[in-house]
PDB file of C-alpha atoms in Angstrom:
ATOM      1  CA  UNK A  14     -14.219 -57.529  39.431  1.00  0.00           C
ATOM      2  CA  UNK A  15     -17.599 -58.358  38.289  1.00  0.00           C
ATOM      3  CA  UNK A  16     -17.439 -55.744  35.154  1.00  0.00           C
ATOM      4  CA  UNK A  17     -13.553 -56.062  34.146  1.00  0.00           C
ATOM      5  CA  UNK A  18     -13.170 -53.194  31.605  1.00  0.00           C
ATOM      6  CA  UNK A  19     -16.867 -53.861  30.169  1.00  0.00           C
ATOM      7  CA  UNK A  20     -19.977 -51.381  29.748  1.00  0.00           C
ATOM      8  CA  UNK A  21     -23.105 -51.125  29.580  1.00  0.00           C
ATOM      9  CA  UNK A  22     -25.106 -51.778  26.240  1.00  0.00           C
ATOM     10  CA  UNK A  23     -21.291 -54.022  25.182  1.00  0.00           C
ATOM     11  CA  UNK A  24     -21.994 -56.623  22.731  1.00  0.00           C
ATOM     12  CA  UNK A  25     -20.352 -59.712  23.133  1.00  0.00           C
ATOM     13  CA  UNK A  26     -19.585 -62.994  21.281  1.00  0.00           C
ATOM     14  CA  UNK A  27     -20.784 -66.458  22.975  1.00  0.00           C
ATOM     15  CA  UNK A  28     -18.257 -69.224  22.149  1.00  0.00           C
ATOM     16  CA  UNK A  29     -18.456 -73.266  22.879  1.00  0.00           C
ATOM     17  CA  UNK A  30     -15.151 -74.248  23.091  1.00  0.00           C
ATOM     18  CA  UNK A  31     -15.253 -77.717  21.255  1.00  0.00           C
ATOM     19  CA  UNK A  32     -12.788 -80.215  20.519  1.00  0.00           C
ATOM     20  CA  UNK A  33      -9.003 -80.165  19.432  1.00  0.00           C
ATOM     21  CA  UNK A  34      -8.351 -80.162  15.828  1.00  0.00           C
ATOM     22  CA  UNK A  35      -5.037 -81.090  13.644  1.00  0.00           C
ATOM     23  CA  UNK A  36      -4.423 -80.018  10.327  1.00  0.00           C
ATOM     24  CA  UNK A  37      -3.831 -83.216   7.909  1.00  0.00           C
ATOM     25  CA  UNK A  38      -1.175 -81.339   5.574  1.00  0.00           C
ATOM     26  CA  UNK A  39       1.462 -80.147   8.764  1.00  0.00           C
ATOM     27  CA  UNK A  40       0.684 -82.840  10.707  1.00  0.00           C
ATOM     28  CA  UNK A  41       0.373 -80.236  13.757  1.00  0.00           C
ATOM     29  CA  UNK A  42      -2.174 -79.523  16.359  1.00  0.00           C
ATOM     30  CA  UNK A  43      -4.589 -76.389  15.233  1.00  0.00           C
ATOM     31  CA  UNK A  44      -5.651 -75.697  18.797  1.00  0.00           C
ATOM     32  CA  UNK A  45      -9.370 -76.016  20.044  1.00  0.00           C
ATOM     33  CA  UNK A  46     -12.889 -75.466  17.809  1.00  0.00           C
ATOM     34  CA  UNK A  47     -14.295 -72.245  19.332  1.00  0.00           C
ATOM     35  CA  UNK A  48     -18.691 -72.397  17.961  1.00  0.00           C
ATOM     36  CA  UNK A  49     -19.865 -69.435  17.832  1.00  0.00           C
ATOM     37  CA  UNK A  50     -23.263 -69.486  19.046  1.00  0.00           C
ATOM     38  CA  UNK A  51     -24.524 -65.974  19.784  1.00  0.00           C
ATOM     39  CA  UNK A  52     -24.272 -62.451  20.208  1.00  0.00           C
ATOM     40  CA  UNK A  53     -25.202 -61.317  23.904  1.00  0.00           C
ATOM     41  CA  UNK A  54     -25.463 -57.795  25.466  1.00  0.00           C
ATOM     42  CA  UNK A  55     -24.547 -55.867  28.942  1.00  0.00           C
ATOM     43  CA  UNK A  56     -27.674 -54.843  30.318  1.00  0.00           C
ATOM     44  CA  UNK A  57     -26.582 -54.193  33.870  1.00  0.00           C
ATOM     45  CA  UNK A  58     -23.743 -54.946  36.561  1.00  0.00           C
ATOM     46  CA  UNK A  59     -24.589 -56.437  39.460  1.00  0.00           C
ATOM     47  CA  UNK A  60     -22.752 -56.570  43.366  1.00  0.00           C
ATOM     48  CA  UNK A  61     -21.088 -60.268  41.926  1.00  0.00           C
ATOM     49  CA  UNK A  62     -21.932 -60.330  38.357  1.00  0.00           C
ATOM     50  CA  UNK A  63     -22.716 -58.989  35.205  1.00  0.00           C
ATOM     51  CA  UNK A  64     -26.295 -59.794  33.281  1.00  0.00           C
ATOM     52  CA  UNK A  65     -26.359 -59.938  29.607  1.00  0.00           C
ATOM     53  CA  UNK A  66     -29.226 -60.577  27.115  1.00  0.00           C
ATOM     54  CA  UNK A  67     -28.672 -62.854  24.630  1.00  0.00           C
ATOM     55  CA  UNK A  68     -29.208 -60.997  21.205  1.00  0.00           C
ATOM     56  CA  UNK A  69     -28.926 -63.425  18.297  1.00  0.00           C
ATOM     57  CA  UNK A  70     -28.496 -67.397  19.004  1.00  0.00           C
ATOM     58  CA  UNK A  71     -26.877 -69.525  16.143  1.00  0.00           C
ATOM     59  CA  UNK A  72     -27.252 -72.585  18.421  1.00  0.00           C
ATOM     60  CA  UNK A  73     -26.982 -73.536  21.996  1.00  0.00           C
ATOM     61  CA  UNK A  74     -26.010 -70.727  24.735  1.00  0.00           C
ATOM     62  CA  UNK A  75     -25.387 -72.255  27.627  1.00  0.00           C
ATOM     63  CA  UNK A  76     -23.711 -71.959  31.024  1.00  0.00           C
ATOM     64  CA  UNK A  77     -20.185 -72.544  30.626  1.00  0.00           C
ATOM     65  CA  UNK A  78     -20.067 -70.795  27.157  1.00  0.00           C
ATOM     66  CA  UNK A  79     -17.209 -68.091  26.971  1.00  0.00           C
ATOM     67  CA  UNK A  80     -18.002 -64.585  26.425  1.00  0.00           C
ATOM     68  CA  UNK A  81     -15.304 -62.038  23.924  1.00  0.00           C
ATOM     69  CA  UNK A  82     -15.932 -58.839  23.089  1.00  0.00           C
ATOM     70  CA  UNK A  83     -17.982 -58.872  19.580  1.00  0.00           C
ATOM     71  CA  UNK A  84     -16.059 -57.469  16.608  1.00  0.00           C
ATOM     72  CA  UNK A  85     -18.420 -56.466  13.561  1.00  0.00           C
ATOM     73  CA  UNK A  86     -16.479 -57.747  10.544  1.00  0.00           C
ATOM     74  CA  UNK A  87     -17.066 -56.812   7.063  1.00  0.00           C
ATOM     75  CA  UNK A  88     -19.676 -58.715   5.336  1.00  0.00           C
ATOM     76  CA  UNK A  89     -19.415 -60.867   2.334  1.00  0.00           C
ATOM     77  CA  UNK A  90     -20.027 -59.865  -1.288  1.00  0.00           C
ATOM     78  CA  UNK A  91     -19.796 -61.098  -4.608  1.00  0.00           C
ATOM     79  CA  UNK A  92     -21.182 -63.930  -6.665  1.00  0.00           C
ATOM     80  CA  UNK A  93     -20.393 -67.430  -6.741  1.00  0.00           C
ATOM     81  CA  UNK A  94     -17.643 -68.642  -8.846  1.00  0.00           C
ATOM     82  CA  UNK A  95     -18.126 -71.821  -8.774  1.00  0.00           C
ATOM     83  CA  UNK A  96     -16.176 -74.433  -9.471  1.00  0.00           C
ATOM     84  CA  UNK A  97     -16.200 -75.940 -13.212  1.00  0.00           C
ATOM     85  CA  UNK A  98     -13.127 -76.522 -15.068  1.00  0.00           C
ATOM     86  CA  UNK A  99      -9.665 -77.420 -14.593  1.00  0.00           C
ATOM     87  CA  UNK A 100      -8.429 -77.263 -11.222  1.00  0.00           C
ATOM     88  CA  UNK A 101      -5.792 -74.918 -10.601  1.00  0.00           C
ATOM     89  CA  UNK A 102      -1.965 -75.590 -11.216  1.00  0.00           C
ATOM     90  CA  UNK A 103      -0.040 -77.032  -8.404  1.00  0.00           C
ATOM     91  CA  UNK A 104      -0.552 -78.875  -4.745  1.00  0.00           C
ATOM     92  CA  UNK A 105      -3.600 -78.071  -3.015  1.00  0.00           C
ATOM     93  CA  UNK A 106      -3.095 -74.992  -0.229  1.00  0.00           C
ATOM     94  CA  UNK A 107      -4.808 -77.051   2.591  1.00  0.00           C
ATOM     95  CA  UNK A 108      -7.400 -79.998   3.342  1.00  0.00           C
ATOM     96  CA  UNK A 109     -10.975 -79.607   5.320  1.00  0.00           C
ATOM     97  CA  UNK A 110     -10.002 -80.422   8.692  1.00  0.00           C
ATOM     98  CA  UNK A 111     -13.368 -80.219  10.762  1.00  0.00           C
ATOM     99  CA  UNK A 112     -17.116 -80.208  10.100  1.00  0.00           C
ATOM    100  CA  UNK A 113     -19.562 -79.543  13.010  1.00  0.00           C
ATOM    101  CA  UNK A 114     -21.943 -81.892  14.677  1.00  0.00           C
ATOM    102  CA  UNK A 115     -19.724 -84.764  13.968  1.00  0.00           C
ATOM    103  CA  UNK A 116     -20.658 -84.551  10.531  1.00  0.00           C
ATOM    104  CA  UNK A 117     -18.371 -86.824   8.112  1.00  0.00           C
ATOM    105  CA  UNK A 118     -19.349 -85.165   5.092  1.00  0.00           C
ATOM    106  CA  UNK A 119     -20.971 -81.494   4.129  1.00  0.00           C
ATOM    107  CA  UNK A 120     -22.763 -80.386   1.150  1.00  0.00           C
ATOM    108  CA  UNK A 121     -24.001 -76.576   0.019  1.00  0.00           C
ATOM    109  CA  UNK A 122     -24.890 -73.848   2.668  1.00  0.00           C
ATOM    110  CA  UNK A 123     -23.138 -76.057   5.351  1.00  0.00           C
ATOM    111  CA  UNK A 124     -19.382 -74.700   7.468  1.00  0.00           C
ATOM    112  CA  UNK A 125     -16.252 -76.336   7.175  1.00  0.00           C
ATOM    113  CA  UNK A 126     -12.891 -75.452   8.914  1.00  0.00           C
ATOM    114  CA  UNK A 127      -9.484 -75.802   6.185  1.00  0.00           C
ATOM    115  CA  UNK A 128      -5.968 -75.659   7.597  1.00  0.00           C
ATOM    116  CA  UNK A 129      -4.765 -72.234   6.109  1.00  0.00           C
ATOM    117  CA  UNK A 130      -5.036 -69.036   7.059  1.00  0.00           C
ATOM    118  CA  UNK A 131      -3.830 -65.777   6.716  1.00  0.00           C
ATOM    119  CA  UNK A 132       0.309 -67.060   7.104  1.00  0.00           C
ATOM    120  CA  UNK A 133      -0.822 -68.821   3.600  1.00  0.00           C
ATOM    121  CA  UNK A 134      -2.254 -65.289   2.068  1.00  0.00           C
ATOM    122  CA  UNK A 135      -6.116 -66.515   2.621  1.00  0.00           C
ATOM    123  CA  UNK A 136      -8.350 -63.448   3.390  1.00  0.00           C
ATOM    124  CA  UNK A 137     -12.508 -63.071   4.740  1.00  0.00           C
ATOM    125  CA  UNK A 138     -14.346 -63.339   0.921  1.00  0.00           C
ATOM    126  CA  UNK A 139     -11.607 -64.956  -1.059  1.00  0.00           C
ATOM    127  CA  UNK A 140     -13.023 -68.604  -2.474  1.00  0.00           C
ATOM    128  CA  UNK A 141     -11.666 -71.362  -2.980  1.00  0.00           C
ATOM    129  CA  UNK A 142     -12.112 -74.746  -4.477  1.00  0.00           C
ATOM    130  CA  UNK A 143     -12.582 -78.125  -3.383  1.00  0.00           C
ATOM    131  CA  UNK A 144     -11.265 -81.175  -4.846  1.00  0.00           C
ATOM    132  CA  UNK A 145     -11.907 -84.841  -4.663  1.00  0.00           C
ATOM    133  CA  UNK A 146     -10.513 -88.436  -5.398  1.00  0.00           C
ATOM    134  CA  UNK A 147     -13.503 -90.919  -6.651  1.00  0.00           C
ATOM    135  CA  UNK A 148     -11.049 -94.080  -6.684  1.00  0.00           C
ATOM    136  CA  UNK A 149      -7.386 -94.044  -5.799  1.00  0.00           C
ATOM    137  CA  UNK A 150      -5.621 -94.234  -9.181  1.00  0.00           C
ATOM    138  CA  UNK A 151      -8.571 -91.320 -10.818  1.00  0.00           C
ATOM    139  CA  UNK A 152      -7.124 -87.726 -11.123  1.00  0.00           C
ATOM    140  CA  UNK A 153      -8.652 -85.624  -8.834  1.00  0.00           C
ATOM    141  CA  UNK A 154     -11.794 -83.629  -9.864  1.00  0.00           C
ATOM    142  CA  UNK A 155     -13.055 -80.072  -8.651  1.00  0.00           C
ATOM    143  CA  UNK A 156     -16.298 -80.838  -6.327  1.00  0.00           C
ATOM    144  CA  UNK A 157     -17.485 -77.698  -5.030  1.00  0.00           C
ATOM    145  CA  UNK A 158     -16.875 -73.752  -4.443  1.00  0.00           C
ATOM    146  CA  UNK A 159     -16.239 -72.000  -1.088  1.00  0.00           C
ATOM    147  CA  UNK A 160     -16.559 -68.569   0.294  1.00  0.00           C
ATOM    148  CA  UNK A 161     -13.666 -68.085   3.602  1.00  0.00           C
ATOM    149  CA  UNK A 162     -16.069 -66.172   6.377  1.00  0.00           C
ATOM    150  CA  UNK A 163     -13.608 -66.248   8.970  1.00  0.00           C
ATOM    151  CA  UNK A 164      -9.447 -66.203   8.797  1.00  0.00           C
ATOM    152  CA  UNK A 165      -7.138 -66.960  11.581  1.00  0.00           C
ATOM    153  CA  UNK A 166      -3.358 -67.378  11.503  1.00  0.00           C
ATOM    154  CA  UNK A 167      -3.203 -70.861  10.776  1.00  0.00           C
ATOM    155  CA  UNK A 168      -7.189 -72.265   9.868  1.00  0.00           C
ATOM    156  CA  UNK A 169     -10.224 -70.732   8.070  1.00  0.00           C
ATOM    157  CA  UNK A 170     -14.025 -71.344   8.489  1.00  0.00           C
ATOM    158  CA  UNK A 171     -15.374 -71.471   4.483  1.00  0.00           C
ATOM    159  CA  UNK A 172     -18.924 -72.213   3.580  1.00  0.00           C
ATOM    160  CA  UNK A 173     -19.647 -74.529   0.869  1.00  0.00           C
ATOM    161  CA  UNK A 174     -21.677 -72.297  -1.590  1.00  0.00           C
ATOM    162  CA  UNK A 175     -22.215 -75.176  -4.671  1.00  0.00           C
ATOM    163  CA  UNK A 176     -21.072 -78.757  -4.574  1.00  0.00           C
ATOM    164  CA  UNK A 177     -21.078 -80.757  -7.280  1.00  0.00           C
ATOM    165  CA  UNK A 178     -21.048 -83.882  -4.797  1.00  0.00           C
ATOM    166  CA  UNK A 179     -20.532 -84.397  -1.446  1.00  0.00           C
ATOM    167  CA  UNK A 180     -17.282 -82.570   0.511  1.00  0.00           C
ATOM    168  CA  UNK A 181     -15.330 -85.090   2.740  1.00  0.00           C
ATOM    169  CA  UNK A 182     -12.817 -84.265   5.653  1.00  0.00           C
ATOM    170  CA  UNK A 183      -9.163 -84.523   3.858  1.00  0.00           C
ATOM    171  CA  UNK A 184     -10.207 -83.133   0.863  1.00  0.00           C
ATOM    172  CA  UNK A 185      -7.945 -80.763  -0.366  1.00  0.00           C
ATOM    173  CA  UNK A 186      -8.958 -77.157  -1.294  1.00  0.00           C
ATOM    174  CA  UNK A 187      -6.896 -74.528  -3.567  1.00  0.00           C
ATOM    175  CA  UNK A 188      -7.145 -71.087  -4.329  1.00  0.00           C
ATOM    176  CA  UNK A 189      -8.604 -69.733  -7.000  1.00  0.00           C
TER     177      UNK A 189
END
């Protein structure tokens, strides 16, 4: 059924379903990257098909991407905390796990995906810092600040929003 339970004027999310990714801390598979990449709408059903317009593109739509019903979720405010001083009591909560386009290491603006999520009390807004070892043997030293856009069970998506340097894959992140 070309329009299973959609309508017209529906928006709906464009995914790229990307590679696998484990988390460092649980030693566990995470499940597979899904990019999002746009925002597309029903414009009409077809005899075999349904056509949608793509909206907004945040990167490459293209045949084979999946489309999800688009959820509007609440937008991020607040300031950033950055990340000076101490860093908080206790093991880190998680590690960066993933960076996109193969990227090794991420600086400010750029996304990052950590291995917590909401089973480990993270929510949409909450920040969180980023630590980092110079030279095995050094303590480790608070690097940059993070804003979590998007939560799922088990792994966020944060965006660096101030680095001090560089933020690898493995470093660990805590709450604030």
């Amino acid at each position: 059924d070309p329009d299973a339970g959609l309508t017209e004027g529906q928006a709906l999310m464009i995914l790229e379903i990307g590679p696998k990714v484990r988390s460092f801390s649980r030693k566990a598979s995470l499940g597979s990257v899904a990019f999002r990449r746009g925002r597309a709408r029903v414009i009409r059903f077809d005899k075999d098909y349904v056509v949608a317009r793509i909206d907004k593109s945040c990167g490459p739509a293209t045949a084979g991407n999946a489309l999800v019903p688009f959820v509007e979720k609440e937008g991020l405010l607040g300031r950033d905390l950055g990340f000076e001083g101490p860093l908080p009591g206790g093991e880190s909560v998680g590690r960066i796990v993933f960076f996109d386009n193969e990227m090794i290491q991420v600086g400010s603006g750029q996304w990052a995906l950590v291995d917590i999520g909401l089973e480990q009390g993270l929510h949409v807004g909450q920040q969180l810092t980023i630590a980092h070892r110079a030279v095995e043997g050094l303590p480790l030293e608070a690097i940059a600040n993070a804003v979590v856009i998007d939560a799922d069970r088990l792994f966020s998506t944060i965006k660096v929003l101030s680095v001090k340097t560089v933020v690898g894959l493995c470093d660990p992140v805590y709450f604030k």
